[in-house]
Short mmCIF file of C-alpha atoms and ligand atoms in Angstrom, two decimals:
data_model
loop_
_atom_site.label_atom_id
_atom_site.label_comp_id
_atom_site.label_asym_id
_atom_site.label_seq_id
_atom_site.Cartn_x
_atom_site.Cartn_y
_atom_site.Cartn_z
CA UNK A 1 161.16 205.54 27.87
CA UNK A 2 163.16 205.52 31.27
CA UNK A 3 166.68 203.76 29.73
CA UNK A 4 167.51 202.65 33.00
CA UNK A 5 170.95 203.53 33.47
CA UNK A 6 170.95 206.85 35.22
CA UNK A 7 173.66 207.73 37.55
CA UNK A 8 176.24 205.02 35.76
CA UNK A 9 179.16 206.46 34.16
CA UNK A 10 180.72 206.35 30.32
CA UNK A 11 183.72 207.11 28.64
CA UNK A 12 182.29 207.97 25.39
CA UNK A 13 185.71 208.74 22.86
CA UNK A 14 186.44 211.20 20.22
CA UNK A 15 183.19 213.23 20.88
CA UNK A 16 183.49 217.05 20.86
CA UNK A 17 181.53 216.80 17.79
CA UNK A 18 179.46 214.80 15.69
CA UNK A 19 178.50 211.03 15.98
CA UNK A 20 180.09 210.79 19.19
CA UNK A 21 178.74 214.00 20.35
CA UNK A 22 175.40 212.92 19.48
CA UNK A 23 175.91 209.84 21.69
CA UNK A 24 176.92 211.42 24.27
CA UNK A 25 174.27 213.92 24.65
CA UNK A 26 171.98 210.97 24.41
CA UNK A 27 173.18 209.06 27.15
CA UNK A 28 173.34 212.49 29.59
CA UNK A 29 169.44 212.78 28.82
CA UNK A 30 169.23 209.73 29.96
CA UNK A 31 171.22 211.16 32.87
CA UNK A 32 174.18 209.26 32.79
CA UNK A 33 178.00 210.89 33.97
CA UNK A 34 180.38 210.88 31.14
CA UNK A 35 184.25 211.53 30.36
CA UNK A 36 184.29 213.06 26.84
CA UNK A 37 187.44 213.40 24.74
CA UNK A 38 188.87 214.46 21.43
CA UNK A 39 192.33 216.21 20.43
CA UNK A 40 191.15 219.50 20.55
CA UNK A 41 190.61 221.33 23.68
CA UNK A 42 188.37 224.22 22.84
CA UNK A 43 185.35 222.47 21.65
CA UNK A 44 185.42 219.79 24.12
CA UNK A 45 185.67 222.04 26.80
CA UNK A 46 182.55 223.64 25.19
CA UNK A 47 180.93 220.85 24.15
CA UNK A 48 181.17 219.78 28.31
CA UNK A 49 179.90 222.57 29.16
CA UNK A 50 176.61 222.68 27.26
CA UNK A 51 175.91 219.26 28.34
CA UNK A 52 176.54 219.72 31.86
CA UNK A 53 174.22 222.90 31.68
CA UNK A 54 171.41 221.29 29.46
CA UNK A 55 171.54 217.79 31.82
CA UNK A 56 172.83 218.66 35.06
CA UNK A 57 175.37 215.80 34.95
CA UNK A 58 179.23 215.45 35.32
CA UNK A 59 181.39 215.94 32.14
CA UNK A 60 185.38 215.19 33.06
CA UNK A 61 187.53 216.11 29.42
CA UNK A 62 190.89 214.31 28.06
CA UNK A 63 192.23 216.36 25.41
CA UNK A 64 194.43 214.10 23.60
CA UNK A 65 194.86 211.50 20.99
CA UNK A 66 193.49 208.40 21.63
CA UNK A 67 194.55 206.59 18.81
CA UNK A 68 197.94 206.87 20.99
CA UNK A 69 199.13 204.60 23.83
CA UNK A 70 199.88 207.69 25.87
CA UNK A 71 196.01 209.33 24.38
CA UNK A 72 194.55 205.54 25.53
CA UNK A 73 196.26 205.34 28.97
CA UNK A 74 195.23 209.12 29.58
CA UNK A 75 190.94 208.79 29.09
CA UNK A 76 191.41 205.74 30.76
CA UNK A 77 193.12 207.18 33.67
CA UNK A 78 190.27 209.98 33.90
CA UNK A 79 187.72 207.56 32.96
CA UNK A 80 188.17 205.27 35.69
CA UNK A 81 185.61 202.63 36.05
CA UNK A 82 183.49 202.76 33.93
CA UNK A 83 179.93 200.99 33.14
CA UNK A 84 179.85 202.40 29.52
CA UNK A 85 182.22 202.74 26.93
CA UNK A 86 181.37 204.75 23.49
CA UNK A 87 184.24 204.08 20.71
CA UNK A 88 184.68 206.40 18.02
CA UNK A 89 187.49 207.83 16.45
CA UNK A 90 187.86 209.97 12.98
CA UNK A 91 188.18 207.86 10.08
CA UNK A 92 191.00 207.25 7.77
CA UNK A 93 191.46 209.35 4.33
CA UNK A 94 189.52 208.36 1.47
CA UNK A 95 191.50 207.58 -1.65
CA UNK A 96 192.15 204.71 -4.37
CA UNK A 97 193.21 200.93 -3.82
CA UNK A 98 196.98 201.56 -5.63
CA UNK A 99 197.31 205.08 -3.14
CA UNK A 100 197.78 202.98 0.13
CA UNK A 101 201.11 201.25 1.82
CA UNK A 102 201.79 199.67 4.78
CA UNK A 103 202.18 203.16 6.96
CA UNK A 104 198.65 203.92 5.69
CA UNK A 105 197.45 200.81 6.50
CA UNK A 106 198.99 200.51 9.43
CA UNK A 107 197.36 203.94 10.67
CA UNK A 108 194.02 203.29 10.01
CA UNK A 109 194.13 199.84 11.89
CA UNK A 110 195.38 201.55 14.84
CA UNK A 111 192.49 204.42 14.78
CA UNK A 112 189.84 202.50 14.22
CA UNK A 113 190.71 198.46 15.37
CA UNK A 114 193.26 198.49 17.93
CA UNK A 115 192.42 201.50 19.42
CA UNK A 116 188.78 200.32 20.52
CA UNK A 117 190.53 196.58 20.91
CA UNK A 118 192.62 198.31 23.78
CA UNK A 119 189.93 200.40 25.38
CA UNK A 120 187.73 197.12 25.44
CA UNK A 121 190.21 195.21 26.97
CA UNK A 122 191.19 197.85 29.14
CA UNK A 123 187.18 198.12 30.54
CA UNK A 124 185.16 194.53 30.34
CA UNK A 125 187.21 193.13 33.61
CA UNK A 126 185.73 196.08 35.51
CA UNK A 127 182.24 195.36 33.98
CA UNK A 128 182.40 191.42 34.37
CA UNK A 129 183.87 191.95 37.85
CA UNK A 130 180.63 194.11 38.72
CA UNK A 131 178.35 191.93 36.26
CA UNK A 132 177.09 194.81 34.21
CA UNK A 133 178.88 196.54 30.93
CA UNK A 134 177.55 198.17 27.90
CA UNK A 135 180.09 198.47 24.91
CA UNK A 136 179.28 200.52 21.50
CA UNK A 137 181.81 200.55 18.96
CA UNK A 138 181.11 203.37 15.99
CA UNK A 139 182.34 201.73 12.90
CA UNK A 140 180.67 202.07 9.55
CA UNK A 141 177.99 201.30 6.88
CA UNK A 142 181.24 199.90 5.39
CA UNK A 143 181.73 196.99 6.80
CA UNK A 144 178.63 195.57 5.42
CA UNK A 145 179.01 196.80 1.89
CA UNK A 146 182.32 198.73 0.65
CA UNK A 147 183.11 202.34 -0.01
CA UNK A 148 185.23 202.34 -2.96
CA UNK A 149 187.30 204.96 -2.09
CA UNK A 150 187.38 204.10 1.73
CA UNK A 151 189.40 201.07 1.32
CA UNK A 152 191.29 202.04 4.27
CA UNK A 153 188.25 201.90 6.47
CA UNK A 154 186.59 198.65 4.98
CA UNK A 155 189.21 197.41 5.70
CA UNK A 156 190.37 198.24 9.84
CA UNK A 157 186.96 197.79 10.72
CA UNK A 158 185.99 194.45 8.97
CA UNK A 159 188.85 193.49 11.67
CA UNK A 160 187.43 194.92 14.82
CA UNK A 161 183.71 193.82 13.62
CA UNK A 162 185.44 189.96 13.66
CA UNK A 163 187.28 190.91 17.00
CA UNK A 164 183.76 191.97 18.38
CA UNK A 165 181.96 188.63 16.94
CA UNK A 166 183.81 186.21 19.40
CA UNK A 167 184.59 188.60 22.23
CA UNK A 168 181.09 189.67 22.38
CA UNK A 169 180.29 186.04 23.06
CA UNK A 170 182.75 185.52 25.57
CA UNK A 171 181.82 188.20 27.63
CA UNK A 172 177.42 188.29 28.14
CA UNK A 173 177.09 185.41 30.71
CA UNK A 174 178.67 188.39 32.74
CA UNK A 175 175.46 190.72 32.07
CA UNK A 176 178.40 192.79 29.68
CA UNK A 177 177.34 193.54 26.06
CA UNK A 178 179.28 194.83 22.98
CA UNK A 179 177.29 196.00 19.90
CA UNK A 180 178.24 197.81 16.61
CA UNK A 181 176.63 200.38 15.76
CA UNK A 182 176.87 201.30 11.42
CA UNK A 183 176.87 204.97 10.58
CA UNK A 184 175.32 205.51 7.20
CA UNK A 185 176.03 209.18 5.64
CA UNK A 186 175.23 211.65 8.76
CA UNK A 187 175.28 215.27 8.83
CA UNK A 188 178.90 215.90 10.73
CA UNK A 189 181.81 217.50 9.98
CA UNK A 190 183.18 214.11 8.48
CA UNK A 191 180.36 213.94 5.83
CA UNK A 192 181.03 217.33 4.69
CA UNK A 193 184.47 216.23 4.06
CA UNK A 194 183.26 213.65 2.37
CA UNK A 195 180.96 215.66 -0.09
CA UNK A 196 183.92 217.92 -0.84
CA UNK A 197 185.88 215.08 -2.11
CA UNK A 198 183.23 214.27 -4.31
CA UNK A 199 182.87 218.08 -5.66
CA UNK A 200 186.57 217.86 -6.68
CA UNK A 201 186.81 214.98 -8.08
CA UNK A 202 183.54 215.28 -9.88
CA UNK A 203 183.79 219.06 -10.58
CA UNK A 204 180.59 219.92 -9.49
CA UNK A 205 179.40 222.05 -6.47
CA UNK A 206 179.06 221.12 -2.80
CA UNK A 207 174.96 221.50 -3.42
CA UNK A 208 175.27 219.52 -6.04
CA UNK A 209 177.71 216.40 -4.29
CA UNK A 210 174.95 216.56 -1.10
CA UNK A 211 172.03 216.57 -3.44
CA UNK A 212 173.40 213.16 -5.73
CA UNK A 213 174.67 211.49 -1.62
CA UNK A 214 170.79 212.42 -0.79
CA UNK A 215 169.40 210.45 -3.99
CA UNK A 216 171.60 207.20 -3.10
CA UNK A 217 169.66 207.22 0.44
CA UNK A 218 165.94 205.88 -0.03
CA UNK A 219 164.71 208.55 3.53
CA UNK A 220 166.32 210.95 1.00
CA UNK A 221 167.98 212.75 3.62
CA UNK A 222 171.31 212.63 5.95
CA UNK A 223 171.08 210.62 9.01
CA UNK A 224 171.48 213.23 12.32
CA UNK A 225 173.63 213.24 15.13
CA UNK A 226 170.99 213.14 17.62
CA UNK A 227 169.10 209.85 16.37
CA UNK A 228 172.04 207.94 15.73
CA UNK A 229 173.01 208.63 19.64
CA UNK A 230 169.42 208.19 20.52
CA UNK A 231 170.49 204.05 19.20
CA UNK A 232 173.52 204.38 20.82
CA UNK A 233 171.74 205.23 24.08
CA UNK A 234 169.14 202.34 24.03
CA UNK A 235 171.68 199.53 23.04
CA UNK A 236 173.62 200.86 26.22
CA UNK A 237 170.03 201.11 28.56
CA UNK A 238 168.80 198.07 30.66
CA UNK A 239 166.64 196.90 28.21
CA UNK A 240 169.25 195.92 25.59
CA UNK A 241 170.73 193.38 27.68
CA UNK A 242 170.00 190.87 24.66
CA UNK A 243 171.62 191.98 22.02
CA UNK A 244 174.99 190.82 21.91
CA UNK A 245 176.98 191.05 19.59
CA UNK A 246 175.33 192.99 16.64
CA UNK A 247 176.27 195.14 14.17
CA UNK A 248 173.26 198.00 14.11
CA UNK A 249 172.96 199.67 10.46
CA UNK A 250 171.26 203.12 10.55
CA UNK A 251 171.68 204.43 7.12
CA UNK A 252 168.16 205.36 5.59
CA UNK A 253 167.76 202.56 3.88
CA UNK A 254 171.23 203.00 1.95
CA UNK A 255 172.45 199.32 1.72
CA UNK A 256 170.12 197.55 -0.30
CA UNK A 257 169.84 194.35 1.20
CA UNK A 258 167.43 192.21 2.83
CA UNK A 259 169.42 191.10 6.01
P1 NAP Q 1 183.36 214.32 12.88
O1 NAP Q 1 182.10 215.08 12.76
O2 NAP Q 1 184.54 214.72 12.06
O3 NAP Q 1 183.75 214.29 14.44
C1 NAP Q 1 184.86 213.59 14.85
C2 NAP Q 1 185.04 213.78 16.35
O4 NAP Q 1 186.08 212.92 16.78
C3 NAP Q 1 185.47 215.18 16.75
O5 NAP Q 1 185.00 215.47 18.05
C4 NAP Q 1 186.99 215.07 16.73
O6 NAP Q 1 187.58 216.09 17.52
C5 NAP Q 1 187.16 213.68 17.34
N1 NAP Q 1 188.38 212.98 16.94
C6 NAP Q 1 188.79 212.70 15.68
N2 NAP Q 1 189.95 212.03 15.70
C7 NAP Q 1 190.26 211.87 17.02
C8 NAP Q 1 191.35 211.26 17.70
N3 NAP Q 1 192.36 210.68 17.02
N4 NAP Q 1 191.37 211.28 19.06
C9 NAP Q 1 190.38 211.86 19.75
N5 NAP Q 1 189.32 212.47 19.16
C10 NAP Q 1 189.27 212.47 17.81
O7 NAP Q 1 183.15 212.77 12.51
P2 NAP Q 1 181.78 211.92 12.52
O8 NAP Q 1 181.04 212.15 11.26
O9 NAP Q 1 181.10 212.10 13.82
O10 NAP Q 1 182.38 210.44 12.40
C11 NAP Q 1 182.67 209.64 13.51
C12 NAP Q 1 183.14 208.28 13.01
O11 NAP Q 1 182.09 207.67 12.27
C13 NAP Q 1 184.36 208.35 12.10
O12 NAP Q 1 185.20 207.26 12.34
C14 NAP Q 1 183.75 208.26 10.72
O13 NAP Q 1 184.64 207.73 9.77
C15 NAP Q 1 182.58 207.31 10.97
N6 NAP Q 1 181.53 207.45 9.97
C16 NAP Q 1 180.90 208.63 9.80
C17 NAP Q 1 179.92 208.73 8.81
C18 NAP Q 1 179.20 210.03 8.55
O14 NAP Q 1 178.46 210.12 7.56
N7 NAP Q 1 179.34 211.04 9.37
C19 NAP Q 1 179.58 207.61 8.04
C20 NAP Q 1 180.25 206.41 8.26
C21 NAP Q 1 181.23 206.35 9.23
P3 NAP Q 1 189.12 216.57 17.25
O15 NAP Q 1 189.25 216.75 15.78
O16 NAP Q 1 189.25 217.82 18.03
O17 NAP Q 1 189.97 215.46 17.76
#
């Protein structure tokens, strides 16, 4: 399917690698110029360079922190305007309910609310102005039902999903929408992570932490990369101009629920 949106531009955040990576890759095949960025240099750089050699588009790189004010006004600066923007960031430590203060709190609402609250604010006048705008905020399966020991993140993203309910509404009589798009467990760096928490804390192997995740999933398997920025990439094509305002699970099935 032609997506309809070659030769716009996207700042797609915190995507050297994984999720974000995925949906970035996704939206070059569908031969669209980005500005990637995460805190490391050398795989971004890298990661820009495969995908300007596999799609033949431009890749610009800010290395830098953009949970930061100085990280935000930097991929801004670069980005420009743009007619896409991706939001990701990592997520915030797993843990228990009595390990977390105000710092932590405070931390994780910056990554992963105000830091995509800023970059959309920073963006939609640009996109009303020209009367087109895609916005995909990566938050989590988590916002629909918890993670026990990802308080942190139920809990700064629950706030940007509300943020994204009314300003989502405000903004598509200007041809601008902003979706969320749910991450169940994927195959990234982040999950891995994830699965060696569970090995300590459970004393069993990595294998063995994967292979229980896998039997909680009903596809049985870890989501990839490359699909969920395949979903990315068609809620930001032409033909998703009527979804507004949605928060997109893709988690095989994991949350068992009928809506
Ligand atoms: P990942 O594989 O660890 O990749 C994270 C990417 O973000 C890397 O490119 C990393 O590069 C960059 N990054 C991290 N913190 C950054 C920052 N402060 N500023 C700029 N770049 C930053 O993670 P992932 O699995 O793709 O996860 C992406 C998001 O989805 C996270 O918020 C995660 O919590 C959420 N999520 C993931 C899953 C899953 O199963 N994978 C499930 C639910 C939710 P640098 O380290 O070089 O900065």
């Amino acid at each position: 399917m032609d997506l309809g949106i070659s030769g716009k531009r996207a700042l797609v955040t915190a995507s050297s690698k994984g999720l974000g990576r995925g949906c970035a890759e996704a939206l070059a095949a569908a031969g669209v110029n980005l500005v990637l960025n995460a805190r490391g240099a050398e795989a971004l750089e890298a990661t820009a360079a495969e995908i300007r050699a596999t799609y033949g588009v431009e890749v610009a790189t800010v290395a830098c922190d953009v949970t930061t004010a100085d990280g935000q006004a930097a991929v801004l600066a670069a980005a420009g305007d743009v007619d896409i923007l991706v939001t990701n960031a990592g997520g915030p430590p797993p843990g228990l309910w009595s390990d977390w203060d105000r710092d932590d709190f405070i931390k994780a609402l910056d990554g992963n609310m105000l830091t995509p609250i800023a970059l959309m604010k920073a963006c939609l006048p640009g996109m009303i102005s020209r009367g087109w705008g895609r916005v995909v905020n990566i938050t989590s399966g988590s916002v629909k039902a918890p993670i026990a020991q990802l308080g942190l993140s139920n809990s700064a993203r629950a706030g940007l999903t509300g943020y994204v309910a009314g300003t989502s509404r405000q903004v598509a009589e200007h041809g601008v929408t902003i979706n969320n798009l749910l991450p169940g467990i994927h195959d990234t760096d982040r999950a891995q992570q994830l699965d060696g928490g569970v090995s300590k804390t459970q004393g069993i192997s990595m294998d063995q932490a994967r292979t229980n995740r896998q039997a909680t999933i009903p596809a049985r398997r870890y989501g990839t990369a490359a699909e969920f920025g395949a979903t990315c990439a068609f809620l930001c094509s032409a033909h998703a101009g009527f979804i507004v305002g949605q928060n997109i699970l893709a988690d095989g099935g994991a949350i068992n629920a009928t809506l």
